[in-house]
């Protein structure tokens, strides 16, 4: 019996929020003109909310103030799987715990990227995540890896829900995959 | 793109952070074919080199950009607007158009 994988929650894809790889965020102006930009910082707020750094009054910011819907494409730096999130802008925080945490993380990202001094946090733009899904390409890669593991050790692939943290997918062959620990116990 | 024929695409060079966004109004979609493979391979090799300079193994990019040709859509368009999006206060500045020879 085939099962439909549930959409990944933000808890499942926490690695995407570590700031290792910039995310792409697409917005749309009131007249329908699209805009897409790399965003250096996407921040996990809770399982339903994330925040983007507001550093300059750029087109992304102009657009979300006029039209609050956005799409973010995140890349897991460990599994290299893509995730597409549908977002709705809620508010901007310019002080408080979230703002201070993002400010500290942004400083680290800027330093790591070799462009310290360029980034200055003006606000934390908080978004509700209305839906999320693993990209088709990512899903295909995970299917391929599951097949590879089966070929090596004969372990039966389960219906992997979606990528989370990498774990040893199979105790027999110790191959690493993008499956969850739940899958590991099912497989072997 | 299918609904409006409008498109915005962003390109970034990881080593220099130089980033450019281009926009178009009359984008055309078609399925990718074997004829597109040389271009796709060249892009992947180029990205492997670029990101490799940052210390990432080639297999990271190979995995990131792995694809099945029947999943790939080719989009043809002529940019009508280009913007400098290199991180910093000048991000979003329009790039001047150059007249065709």
XYZ file of C-alpha atoms in Angstrom:
289
model
C 0.000 0.000 0.000
C 1.488 3.334 -0.986
C 1.345 6.253 1.423
C 1.597 9.954 0.699
C 4.476 11.531 2.577
C 3.364 14.311 4.920
C 4.845 17.737 4.237
C 8.015 18.408 6.225
C 7.584 20.574 9.299
C 10.125 23.261 10.150
C 11.364 21.024 12.966
C 12.239 18.405 10.350
C 14.378 20.807 8.337
C 16.173 22.742 11.071
C 19.522 22.305 9.322
C 18.254 24.650 6.587
C 18.204 27.470 9.145
C 21.848 27.278 10.199
C 22.902 29.993 7.786
C 25.364 27.812 5.892
C 23.741 28.357 2.494
C 21.645 31.392 1.506
C 17.975 30.806 0.728
C 16.124 32.155 -2.297
C 12.994 34.176 -1.641
C 10.501 35.067 -4.366
C 7.937 37.832 -3.950
C 5.523 39.624 -6.228
C 4.847 43.343 -6.628
C 1.335 44.701 -6.695
C 1.457 44.850 -10.515
C 2.441 41.174 -10.744
C 6.153 41.661 -11.415
C 8.114 38.855 -9.718
C 11.294 39.389 -7.736
C 13.744 36.778 -6.497
C 16.677 37.340 -4.179
C 19.208 35.459 -2.111
C 18.582 35.976 1.586
C 21.567 35.479 3.830
C 19.571 34.673 6.943
C 16.439 32.596 7.421
C 15.708 32.010 11.071
C 13.680 29.272 12.741
C 11.135 30.829 15.124
C 8.904 27.845 15.864
C 7.365 24.958 13.982
C 4.993 27.280 12.085
C 6.992 30.485 11.845
C 10.296 31.687 10.442
C 11.939 35.083 10.146
C 13.978 36.780 7.438
C 16.496 39.492 8.138
C 15.508 43.011 7.118
C 18.753 44.857 6.361
C 17.913 47.241 3.553
C 14.663 48.574 2.142
C 15.032 46.410 -0.941
C 12.516 45.106 -3.450
C 11.724 42.014 -1.381
C 10.731 44.237 1.501
C 8.729 46.635 -0.681
C 6.858 43.692 -2.165
C 5.930 41.935 1.070
C 4.582 45.193 2.494
C 2.327 45.497 -0.569
C 1.598 41.804 -1.039
C 2.409 39.611 2.002
C 2.845 36.306 0.186
C 6.292 34.895 -0.587
C 7.943 31.612 -1.540
C 11.244 30.492 -0.022
C 13.535 27.807 -1.418
C 15.765 26.358 1.290
C 18.679 23.985 0.895
C 19.691 21.527 3.594
C 23.489 21.918 3.868
C 23.965 18.298 4.924
C 21.580 16.311 2.748
C 21.572 18.879 -0.103
C 17.796 18.470 -0.392
C 15.650 21.447 -1.430
C 12.471 22.551 0.349
C 9.885 25.006 -0.944
C 7.935 26.992 1.665
C 4.873 29.161 1.066
C 5.026 32.144 3.425
C 2.784 34.962 4.634
C 4.379 38.049 6.154
C 3.021 38.859 9.627
C 5.091 41.582 11.290
C 8.532 43.109 11.831
C 10.262 43.024 15.201
C 12.965 45.634 15.841
C 13.834 44.697 19.417
C 13.472 41.806 21.818
C 14.779 38.259 22.021
C 14.167 37.249 18.411
C 15.801 40.407 17.049
C 18.857 40.012 19.306
C 19.293 36.328 18.441
C 19.091 37.085 14.726
C 21.521 39.953 15.094
C 24.066 37.657 16.732
C 23.602 34.936 14.111
C 23.810 37.434 11.247
C 27.102 38.669 12.578
C 28.397 35.094 12.472
C 27.102 34.542 8.934
C 28.715 37.768 7.714
C 32.017 36.833 9.295
C 31.881 33.312 7.868
C 31.062 34.713 4.417
C 33.973 37.133 4.520
C 31.723 40.195 4.294
C 31.564 41.335 7.898
C 30.505 44.968 8.096
C 28.125 44.721 5.130
C 25.216 43.291 7.094
C 23.307 45.304 9.669
C 20.025 44.024 11.025
C 17.230 46.609 10.967
C 14.417 44.211 11.792
C 13.238 40.614 11.964
C 10.482 39.996 9.422
C 8.299 37.218 10.836
C 6.409 34.936 8.459
C 3.854 32.212 8.964
C 4.697 29.084 6.962
C 1.435 28.200 5.230
C 2.726 25.078 3.511
C 5.951 23.288 2.748
C 7.126 20.502 0.549
C 10.310 18.793 -0.503
C 11.185 19.673 -4.067
C 10.578 17.086 -6.753
C 14.273 16.837 -7.498
C 15.019 16.265 -3.823
C 12.388 13.564 -3.603
C 13.913 11.821 -6.611
C 17.378 11.929 -5.067
C 16.060 10.373 -1.869
C 14.346 7.591 -3.789
C 17.581 6.898 -5.621
C 19.563 6.725 -2.394
C 17.043 4.365 -0.852
C 17.372 2.112 -3.869
C 21.141 2.228 -3.655
C 21.036 1.149 -0.019
C 18.742 -1.725 -0.824
C 21.119 -2.907 -3.516
C 24.085 -2.887 -1.151
C 22.674 -4.739 1.800
C 19.218 -5.956 0.873
C 17.527 -3.840 3.530
C 13.970 -3.054 2.533
C 13.346 0.660 1.938
C 10.355 2.001 3.790
C 8.165 4.891 2.690
C 10.535 7.543 3.875
C 8.497 10.575 4.941
C 11.110 13.162 4.056
C 14.631 14.144 4.804
C 15.593 15.361 8.224
C 18.952 14.959 9.814
C 21.265 12.529 8.090
C 21.617 9.283 9.906
C 23.010 5.891 9.197
C 20.207 4.546 7.043
C 21.216 0.975 7.472
C 23.063 -0.753 10.266
C 24.157 -3.568 7.993
C 26.008 -1.481 5.437
C 26.393 1.792 7.360
C 25.548 3.846 4.318
C 24.446 7.317 5.147
C 21.274 8.648 3.707
C 18.735 11.395 4.192
C 16.213 9.252 5.975
C 15.029 9.837 9.506
C 15.959 7.735 12.486
C 12.464 6.274 12.321
C 13.321 4.879 8.940
C 16.571 3.418 10.209
C 14.777 1.215 12.702
C 12.277 0.167 10.060
C 14.903 -0.659 7.526
C 17.081 -2.976 9.564
C 5.764 31.554 -15.619
C 3.115 29.460 -17.355
C 0.350 31.726 -16.066
C 1.883 35.156 -16.688
C 4.977 34.643 -18.907
C 6.817 36.832 -16.404
C 10.043 35.662 -14.848
C 12.745 36.812 -12.424
C 16.004 34.868 -12.124
C 18.895 35.473 -9.746
C 22.494 34.380 -10.316
C 25.221 34.559 -7.691
C 28.933 33.801 -7.832
C 29.755 32.170 -4.473
C 33.403 33.249 -4.356
C 32.857 36.960 -4.971
C 29.201 37.180 -3.839
C 28.589 39.132 -7.054
C 24.884 38.716 -7.719
C 22.653 39.747 -10.587
C 18.907 39.463 -11.099
C 17.307 39.608 -14.520
C 13.622 39.937 -15.368
C 11.576 39.310 -18.487
C 7.956 39.622 -19.579
C 7.606 37.125 -22.411
C 9.182 33.918 -21.158
C 8.517 30.707 -23.083
C 8.444 27.245 -21.530
C 9.396 23.982 -23.179
C 10.568 20.562 -22.079
C 14.332 20.101 -21.911
C 15.842 17.759 -24.487
C 19.107 15.941 -25.057
C 20.257 19.017 -26.989
C 20.295 20.924 -23.693
C 22.591 18.437 -21.969
C 25.927 20.072 -22.949
C 24.762 23.345 -21.396
C 23.524 21.618 -18.246
C 26.789 19.696 -17.878
C 28.868 22.829 -18.425
C 26.920 24.663 -15.726
C 27.359 21.800 -13.275
C 31.102 21.519 -13.910
C 31.454 25.263 -13.476
C 29.519 25.182 -10.192
C 31.573 22.236 -8.935
C 34.734 24.264 -9.510
C 33.340 27.431 -7.967
C 31.897 25.809 -4.847
C 34.915 23.488 -4.605
C 37.033 26.605 -4.062
C 34.966 27.193 -0.926
C 35.944 23.790 0.420
C 32.930 21.706 -0.561
C 33.416 18.282 -2.146
C 32.333 17.874 -5.745
C 29.713 15.323 -4.749
C 27.789 18.020 -2.838
C 27.197 19.989 -6.033
C 26.674 16.819 -8.054
C 23.920 15.853 -5.620
C 22.486 19.356 -5.448
C 22.272 19.702 -9.206
C 21.415 16.099 -10.041
C 18.359 15.841 -12.245
C 16.302 13.649 -14.470
C 15.955 15.179 -17.897
C 12.187 14.644 -17.962
C 11.948 16.761 -14.768
C 13.764 19.705 -16.346
C 11.934 22.598 -17.974
C 13.747 24.994 -20.286
C 12.724 28.647 -20.149
C 13.628 31.015 -22.968
C 13.479 34.743 -22.406
C 15.083 38.076 -23.292
C 15.880 40.144 -20.197
C 14.256 43.554 -20.114
C 15.642 44.530 -16.726
C 18.829 43.699 -14.823
C 19.637 44.526 -11.220
C 22.809 44.386 -9.170
C 21.991 42.268 -6.122
C 25.439 41.874 -4.615
C 24.943 41.952 -0.820
C 25.162 45.479 0.531
C 23.376 48.812 0.459
C 23.496 48.990 -3.355
C 21.587 45.733 -3.795
C 18.650 46.359 -6.092
C 20.353 49.021 -8.205
C 19.400 48.816 -11.869
C 22.222 47.878 -14.193
C 22.518 50.136 -17.230
C 21.389 48.658 -20.514
C 23.914 48.431 -23.318
C 22.691 48.901 -26.841
C 22.962 45.939 -29.183
C 25.679 46.201 -31.797
